[in-house]
mmCIF file of C-alpha atoms in Angstrom:
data_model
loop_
_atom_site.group_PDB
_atom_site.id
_atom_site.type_symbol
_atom_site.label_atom_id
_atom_site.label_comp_id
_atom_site.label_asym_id
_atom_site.label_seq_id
_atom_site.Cartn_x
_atom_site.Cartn_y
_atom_site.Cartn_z
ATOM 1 C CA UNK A 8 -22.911 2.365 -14.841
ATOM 2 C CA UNK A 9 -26.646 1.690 -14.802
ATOM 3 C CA UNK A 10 -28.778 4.160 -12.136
ATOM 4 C CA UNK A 11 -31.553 2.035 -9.885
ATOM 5 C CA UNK A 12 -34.670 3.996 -9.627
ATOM 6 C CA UNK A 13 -35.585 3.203 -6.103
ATOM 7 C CA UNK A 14 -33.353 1.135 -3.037
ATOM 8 C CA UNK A 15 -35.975 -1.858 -2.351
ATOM 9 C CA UNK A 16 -38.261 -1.829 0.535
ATOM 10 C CA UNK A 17 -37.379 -5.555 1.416
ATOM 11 C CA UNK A 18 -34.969 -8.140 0.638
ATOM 12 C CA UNK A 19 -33.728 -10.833 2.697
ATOM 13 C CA UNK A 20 -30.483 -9.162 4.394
ATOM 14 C CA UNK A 21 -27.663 -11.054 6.461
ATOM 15 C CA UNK A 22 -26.749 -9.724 9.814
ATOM 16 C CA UNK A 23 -24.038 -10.960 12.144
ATOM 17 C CA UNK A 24 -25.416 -11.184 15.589
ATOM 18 C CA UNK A 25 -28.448 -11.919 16.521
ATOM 19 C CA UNK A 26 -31.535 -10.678 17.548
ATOM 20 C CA UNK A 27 -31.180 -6.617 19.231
ATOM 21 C CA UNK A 28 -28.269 -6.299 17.767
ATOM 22 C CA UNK A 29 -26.975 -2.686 16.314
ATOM 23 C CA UNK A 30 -26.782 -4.436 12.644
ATOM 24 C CA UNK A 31 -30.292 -5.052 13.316
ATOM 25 C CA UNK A 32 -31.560 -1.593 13.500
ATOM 26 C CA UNK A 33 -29.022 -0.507 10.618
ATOM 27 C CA UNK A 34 -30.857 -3.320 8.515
ATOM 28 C CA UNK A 35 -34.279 -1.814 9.715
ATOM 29 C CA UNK A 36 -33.275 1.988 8.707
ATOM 30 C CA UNK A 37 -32.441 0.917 5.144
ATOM 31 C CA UNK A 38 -34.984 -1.422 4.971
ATOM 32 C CA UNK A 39 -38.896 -1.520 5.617
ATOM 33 C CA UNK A 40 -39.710 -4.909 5.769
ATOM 34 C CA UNK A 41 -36.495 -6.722 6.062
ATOM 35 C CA UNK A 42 -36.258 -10.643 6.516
ATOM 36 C CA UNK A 43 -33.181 -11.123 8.444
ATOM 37 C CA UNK A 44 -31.172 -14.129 8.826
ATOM 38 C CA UNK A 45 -28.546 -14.115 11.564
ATOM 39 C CA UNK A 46 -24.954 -15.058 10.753
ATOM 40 C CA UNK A 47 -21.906 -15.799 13.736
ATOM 41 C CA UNK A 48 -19.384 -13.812 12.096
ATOM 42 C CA UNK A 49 -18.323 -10.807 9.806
ATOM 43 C CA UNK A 50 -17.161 -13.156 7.022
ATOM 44 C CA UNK A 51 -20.294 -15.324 7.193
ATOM 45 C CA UNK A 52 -22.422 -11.890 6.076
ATOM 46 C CA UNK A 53 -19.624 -11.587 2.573
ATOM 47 C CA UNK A 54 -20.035 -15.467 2.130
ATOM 48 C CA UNK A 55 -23.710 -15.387 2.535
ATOM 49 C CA UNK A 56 -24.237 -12.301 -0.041
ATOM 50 C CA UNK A 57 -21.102 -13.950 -2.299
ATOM 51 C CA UNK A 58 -23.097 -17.184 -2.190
ATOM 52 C CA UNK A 59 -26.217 -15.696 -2.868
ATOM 53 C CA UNK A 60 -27.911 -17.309 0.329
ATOM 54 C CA UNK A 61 -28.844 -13.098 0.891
ATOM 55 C CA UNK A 62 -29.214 -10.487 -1.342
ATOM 56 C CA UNK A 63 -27.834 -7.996 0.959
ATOM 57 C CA UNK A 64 -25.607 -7.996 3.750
ATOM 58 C CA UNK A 65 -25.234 -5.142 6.335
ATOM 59 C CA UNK A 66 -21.415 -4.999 8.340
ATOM 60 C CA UNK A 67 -20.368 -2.210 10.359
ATOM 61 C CA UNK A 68 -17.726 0.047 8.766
ATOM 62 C CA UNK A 69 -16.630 2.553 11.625
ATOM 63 C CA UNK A 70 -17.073 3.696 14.853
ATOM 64 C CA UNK A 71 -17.254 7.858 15.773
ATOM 65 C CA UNK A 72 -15.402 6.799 19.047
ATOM 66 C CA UNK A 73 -13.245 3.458 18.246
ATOM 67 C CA UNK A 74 -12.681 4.127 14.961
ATOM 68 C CA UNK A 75 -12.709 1.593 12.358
ATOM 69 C CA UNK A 76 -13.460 -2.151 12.290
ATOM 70 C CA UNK A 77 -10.416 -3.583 10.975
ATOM 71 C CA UNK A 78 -11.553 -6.981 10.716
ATOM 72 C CA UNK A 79 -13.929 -5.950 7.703
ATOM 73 C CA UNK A 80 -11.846 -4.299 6.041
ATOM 74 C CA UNK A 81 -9.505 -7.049 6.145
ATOM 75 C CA UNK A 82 -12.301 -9.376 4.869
ATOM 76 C CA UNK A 83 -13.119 -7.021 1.854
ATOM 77 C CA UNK A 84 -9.912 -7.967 0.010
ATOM 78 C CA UNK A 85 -11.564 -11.899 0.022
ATOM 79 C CA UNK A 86 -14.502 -11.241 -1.822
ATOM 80 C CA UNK A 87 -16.478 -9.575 -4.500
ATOM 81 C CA UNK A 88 -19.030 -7.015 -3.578
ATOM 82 C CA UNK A 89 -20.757 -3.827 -4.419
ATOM 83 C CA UNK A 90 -21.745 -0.861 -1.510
ATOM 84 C CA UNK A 91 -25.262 -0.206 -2.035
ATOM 85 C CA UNK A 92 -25.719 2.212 0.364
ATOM 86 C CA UNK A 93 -24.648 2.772 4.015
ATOM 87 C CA UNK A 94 -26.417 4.003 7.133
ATOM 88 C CA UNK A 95 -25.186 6.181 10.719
ATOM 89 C CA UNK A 96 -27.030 4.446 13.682
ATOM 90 C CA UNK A 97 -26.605 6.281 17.204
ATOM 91 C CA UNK A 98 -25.103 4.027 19.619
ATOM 92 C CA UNK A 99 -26.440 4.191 23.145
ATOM 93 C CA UNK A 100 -25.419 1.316 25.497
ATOM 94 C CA UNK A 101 -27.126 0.238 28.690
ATOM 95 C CA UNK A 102 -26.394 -2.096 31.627
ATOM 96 C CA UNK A 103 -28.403 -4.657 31.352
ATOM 97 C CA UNK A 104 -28.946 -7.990 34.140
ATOM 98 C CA UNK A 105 -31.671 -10.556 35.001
ATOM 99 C CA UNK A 106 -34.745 -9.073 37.047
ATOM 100 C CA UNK A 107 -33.742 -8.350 40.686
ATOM 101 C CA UNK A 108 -30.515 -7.892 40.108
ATOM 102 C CA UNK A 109 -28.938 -4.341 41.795
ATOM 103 C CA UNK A 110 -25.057 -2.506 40.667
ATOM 104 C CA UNK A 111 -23.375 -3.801 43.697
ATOM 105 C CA UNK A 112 -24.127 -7.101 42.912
ATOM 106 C CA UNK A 113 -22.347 -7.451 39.413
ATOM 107 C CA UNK A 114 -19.162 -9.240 39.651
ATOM 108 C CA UNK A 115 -19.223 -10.179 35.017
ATOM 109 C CA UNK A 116 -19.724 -7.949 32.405
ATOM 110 C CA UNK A 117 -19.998 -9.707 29.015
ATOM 111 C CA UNK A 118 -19.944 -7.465 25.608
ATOM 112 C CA UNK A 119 -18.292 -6.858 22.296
ATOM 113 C CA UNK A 120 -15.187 -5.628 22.744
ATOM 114 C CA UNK A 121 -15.816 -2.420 20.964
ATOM 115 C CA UNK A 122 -18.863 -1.587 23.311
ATOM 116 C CA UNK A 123 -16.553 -2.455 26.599
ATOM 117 C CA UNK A 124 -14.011 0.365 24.696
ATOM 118 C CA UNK A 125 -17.057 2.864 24.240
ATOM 119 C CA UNK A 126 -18.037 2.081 27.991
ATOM 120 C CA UNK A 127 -14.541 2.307 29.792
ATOM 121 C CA UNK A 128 -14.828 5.084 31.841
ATOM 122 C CA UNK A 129 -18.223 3.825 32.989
ATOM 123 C CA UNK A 130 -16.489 0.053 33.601
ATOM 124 C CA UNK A 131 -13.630 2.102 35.707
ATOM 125 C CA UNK A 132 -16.024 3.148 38.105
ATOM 126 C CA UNK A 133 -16.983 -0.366 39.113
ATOM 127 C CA UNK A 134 -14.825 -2.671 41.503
ATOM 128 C CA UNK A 135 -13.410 -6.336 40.959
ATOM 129 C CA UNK A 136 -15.298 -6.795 37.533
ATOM 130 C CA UNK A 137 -14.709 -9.457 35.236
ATOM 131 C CA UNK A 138 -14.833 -8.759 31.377
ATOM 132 C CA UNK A 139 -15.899 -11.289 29.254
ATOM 133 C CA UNK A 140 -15.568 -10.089 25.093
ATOM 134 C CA UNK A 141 -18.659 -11.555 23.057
ATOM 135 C CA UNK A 142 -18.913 -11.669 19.383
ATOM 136 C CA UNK A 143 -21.922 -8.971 19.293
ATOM 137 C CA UNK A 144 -23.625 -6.908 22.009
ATOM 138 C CA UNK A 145 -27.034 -9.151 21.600
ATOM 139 C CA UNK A 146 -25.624 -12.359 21.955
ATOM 140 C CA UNK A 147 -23.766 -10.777 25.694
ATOM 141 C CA UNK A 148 -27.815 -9.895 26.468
ATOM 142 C CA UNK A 149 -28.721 -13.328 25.441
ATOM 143 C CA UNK A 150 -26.245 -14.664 27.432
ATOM 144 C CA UNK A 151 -26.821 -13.125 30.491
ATOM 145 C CA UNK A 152 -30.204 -13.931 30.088
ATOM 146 C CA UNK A 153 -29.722 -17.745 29.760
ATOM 147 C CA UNK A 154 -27.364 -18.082 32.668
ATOM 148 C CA UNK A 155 -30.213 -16.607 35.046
ATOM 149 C CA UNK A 156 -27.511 -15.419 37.069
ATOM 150 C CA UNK A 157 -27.619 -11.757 39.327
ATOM 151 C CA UNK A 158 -24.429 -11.210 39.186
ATOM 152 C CA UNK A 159 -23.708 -11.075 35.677
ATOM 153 C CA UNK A 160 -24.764 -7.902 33.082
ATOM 154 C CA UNK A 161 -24.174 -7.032 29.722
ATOM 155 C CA UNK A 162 -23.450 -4.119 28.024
ATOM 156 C CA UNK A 163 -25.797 -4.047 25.133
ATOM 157 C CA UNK A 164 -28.577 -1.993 23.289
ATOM 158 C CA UNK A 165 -31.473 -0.848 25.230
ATOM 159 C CA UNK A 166 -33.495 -2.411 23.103
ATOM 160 C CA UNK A 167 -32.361 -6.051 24.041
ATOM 161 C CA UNK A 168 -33.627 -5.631 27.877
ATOM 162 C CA UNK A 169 -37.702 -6.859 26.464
ATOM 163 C CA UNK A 170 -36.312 -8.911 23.674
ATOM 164 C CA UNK A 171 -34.083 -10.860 26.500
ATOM 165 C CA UNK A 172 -36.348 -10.294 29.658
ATOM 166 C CA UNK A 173 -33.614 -8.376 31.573
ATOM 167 C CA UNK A 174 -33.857 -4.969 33.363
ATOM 168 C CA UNK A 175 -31.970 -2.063 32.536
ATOM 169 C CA UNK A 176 -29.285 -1.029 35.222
ATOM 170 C CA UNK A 177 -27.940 1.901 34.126
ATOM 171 C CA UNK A 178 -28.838 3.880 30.521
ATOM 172 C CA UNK A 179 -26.082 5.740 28.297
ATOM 173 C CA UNK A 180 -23.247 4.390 29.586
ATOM 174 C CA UNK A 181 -20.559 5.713 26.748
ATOM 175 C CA UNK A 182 -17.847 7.521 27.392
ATOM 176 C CA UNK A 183 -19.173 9.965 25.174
ATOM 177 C CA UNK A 184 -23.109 10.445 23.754
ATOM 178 C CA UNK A 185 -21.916 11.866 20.412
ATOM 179 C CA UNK A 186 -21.183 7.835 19.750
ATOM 180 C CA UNK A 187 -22.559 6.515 15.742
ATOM 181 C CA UNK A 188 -21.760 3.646 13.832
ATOM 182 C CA UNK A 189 -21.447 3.676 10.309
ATOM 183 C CA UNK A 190 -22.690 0.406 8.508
ATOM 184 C CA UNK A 191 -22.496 -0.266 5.240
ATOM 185 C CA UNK A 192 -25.231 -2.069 3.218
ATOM 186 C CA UNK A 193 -23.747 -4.589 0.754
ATOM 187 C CA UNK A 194 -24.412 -6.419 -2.606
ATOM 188 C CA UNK A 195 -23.249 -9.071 -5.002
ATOM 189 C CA UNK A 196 -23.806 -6.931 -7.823
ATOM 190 C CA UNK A 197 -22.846 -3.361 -8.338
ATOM 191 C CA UNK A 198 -26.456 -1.039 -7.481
ATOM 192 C CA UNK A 199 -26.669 2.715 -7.649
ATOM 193 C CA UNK A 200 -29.651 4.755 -6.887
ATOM 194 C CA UNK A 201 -30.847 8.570 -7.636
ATOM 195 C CA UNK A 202 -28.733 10.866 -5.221
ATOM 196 C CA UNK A 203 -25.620 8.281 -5.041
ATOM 197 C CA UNK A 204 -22.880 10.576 -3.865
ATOM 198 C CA UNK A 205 -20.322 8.586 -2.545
ATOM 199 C CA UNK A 206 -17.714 6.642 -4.075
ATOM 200 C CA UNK A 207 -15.696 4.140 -2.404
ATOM 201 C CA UNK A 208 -12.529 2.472 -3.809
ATOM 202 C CA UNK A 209 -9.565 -0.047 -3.033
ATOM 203 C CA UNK A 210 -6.391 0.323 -4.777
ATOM 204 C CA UNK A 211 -2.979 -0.197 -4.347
ATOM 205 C CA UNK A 212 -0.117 2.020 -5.364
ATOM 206 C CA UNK A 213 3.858 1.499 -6.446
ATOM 207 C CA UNK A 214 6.303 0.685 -3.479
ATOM 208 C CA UNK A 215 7.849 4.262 -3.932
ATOM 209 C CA UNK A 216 8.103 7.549 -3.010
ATOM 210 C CA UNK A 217 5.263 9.994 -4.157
ATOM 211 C CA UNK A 218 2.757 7.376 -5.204
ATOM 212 C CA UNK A 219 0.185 7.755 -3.013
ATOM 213 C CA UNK A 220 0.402 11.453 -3.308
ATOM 214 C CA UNK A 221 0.018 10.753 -6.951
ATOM 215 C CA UNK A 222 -2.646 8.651 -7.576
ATOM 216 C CA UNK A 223 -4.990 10.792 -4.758
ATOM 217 C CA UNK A 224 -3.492 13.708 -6.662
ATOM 218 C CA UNK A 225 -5.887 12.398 -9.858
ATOM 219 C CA UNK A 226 -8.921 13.071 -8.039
ATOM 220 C CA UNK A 227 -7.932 16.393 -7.154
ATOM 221 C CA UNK A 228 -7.274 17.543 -10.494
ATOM 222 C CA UNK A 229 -11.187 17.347 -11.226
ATOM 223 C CA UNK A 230 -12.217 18.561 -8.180
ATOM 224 C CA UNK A 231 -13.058 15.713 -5.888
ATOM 225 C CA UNK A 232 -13.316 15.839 -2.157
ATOM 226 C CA UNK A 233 -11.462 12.981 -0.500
ATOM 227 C CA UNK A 234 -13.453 11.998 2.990
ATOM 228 C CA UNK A 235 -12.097 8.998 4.367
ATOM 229 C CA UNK A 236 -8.159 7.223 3.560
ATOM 230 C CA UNK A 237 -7.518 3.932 5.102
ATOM 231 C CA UNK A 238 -4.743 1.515 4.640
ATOM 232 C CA UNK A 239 -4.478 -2.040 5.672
ATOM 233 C CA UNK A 240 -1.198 -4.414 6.026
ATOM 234 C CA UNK A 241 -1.734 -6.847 3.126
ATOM 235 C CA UNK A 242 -1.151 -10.171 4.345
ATOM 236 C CA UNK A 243 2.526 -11.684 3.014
ATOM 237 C CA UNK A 244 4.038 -8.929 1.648
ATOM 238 C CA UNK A 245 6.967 -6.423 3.503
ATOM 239 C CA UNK A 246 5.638 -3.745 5.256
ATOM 240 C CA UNK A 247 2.833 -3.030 1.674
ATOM 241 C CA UNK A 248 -0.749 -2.191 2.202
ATOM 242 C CA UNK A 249 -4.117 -2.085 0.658
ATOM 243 C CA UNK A 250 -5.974 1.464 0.612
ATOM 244 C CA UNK A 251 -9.525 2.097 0.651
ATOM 245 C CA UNK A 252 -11.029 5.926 -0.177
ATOM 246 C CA UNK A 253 -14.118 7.492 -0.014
ATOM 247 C CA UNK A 254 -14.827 10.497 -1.722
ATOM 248 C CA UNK A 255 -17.505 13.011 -2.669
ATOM 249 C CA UNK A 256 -18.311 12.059 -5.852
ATOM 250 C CA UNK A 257 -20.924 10.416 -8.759
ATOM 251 C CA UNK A 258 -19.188 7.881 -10.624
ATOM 252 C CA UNK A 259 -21.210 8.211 -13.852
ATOM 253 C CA UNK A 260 -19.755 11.617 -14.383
ATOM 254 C CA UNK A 261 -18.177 11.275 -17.774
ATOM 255 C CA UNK A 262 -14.579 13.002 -15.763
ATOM 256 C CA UNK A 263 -14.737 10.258 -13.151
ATOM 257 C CA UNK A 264 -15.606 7.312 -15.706
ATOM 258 C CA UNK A 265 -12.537 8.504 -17.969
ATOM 259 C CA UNK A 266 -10.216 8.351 -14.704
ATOM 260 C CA UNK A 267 -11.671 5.161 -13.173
ATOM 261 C CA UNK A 268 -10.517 3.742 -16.882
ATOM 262 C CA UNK A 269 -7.165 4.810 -16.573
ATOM 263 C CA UNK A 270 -7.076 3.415 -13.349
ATOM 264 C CA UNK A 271 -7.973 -0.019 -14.417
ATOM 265 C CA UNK A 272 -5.573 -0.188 -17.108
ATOM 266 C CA UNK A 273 -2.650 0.826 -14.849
ATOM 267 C CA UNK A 274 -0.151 -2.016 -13.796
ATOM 268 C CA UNK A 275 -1.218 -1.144 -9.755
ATOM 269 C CA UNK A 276 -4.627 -3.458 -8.312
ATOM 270 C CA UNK A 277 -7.309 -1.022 -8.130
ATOM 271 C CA UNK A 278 -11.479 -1.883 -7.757
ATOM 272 C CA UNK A 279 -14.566 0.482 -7.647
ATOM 273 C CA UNK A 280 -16.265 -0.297 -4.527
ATOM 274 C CA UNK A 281 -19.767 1.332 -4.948
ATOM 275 C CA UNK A 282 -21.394 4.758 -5.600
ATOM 276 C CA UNK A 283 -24.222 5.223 -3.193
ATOM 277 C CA UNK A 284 -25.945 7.705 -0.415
ATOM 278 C CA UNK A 285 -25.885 7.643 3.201
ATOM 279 C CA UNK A 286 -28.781 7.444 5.720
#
């Protein structure tokens, strides 16, 4: 596998969202002079990278608080892709409403529905609210913004009160300030850089005892440090799943390239999913 010298300083990268959102300053961490284009959903960032419409496309991966975002790992059995590198953005939610508006008046609170999880205690403590689930915690600012209305907030980035013209309420309103979102940076082609050091793969294994100890078993033998194990229903089958790993590792370690051959010539599905570093 061929080594990058240097991650590019500017590419045109799809978000979903829109403008303030958290894939937004994840897109401006890994990049210094991103053009952005703006996509509705999660599976409109893989079609736009799998079309070629973007070189890039940034999705979020996990929460430190609401753990992972199913829906894209769902959508990463449905295409083709490469992770090119992935970034940890602190998440810090505010209350934000239209200019004049006070607490008591706030009878809607619009939002993605994993910022309204990150907020609940904070939501508890109000009376008779409404919640209203948005696709992305910019497009809830946007919203609020539009309808010109004082009694309706959102719960979205700080950074989205000057971008929408709306005041701040009420800053970091988590349940917890230790709250980070991993997002991962993605490609149509497979792209590794100096200092890649993570190694993230999707496999199945045989509908029978001892196989997923097995196969993880593999890595173990030469030393490599599991991080992350998820597994995913896949879609038709009875009660069998789709696994994705992350582990410590460089892929064009001659130990690692032997066992990522045996892998591929096994009857199970398994796909290399990237080497890369974290930001």
């Amino acid at each position: 596998m061929c080594i990058i010298n240097e991650f590019p300083k500017t590419a045109v990268v799809a978000c979903q969202g829109t403008e303030g959102a958290y894939s937004q300053s994840a897109c401006k961490k890994l990049f210094e002079q991103p053009i952005i284009m703006y996509f509705d959903s999660f599976d409109a960032v893989f079609n736009a990278v799998d079309k070629g419409m973007c070189k890039y496309g940034i999705l979020p991966l996990e929460n430190s608080l609401h753990g992972s975002v199913t829906e894209v790992y769902d959508l990463m059995r449905r295409y083709s892709f490469s992770i090119a590198r992935t970034a940890k953005v602190k998440i810090n939610h505010a209350l934000l409403a239209n200019h004049g508006s006070f607490a008591p008046q706030i009878k809607e609170i619009y939002s993605h529905e994993q910022a309204l999880s990150q907020c609940s205690d904070f939501i508890k403590n109000l009376q008779n609210i409404k919640i209203t689930s948005c696709a992305n915690t910019a497009v809830a600012a946007r919203t609020v913004s539009e309808s010109g209305r004082n009694d309706f907030a959102a719960i979205a980035n700080p950074n989205c009160a000057d971008l929408y013209e709306l005041s701040i309420i009420s800053l970091d309103i988590q349940n917890n300030s230790n709250n980070y979102t991993r997002f991962i940076c993605i490609s149509k082609e497979t792209e590794i850089y100096p200092e890649a050091d993570k190694v993230s793969l999707m496999f199945t294994v045989a509908h029978k005892p001892g196989s997923l100890y097995e196969f993880l078993g593999k890595f173990a033998n030469i030393g490599v440090n599991l991080s992350k194990l998820e597994s995913r229903p896949i879609p038709g089958s009875d009660f069998e799943f789709m696994f994705y790993a992350e582990m410590d590792a460089d892929a064009n370690s001659a130990e690692i390239a032997r066992l990522f051959k045996q892998l591929y010539d096994a009857p199970e599905y398994f796909t290399f999913l990237g080497n890369y570093s974290e930001i």
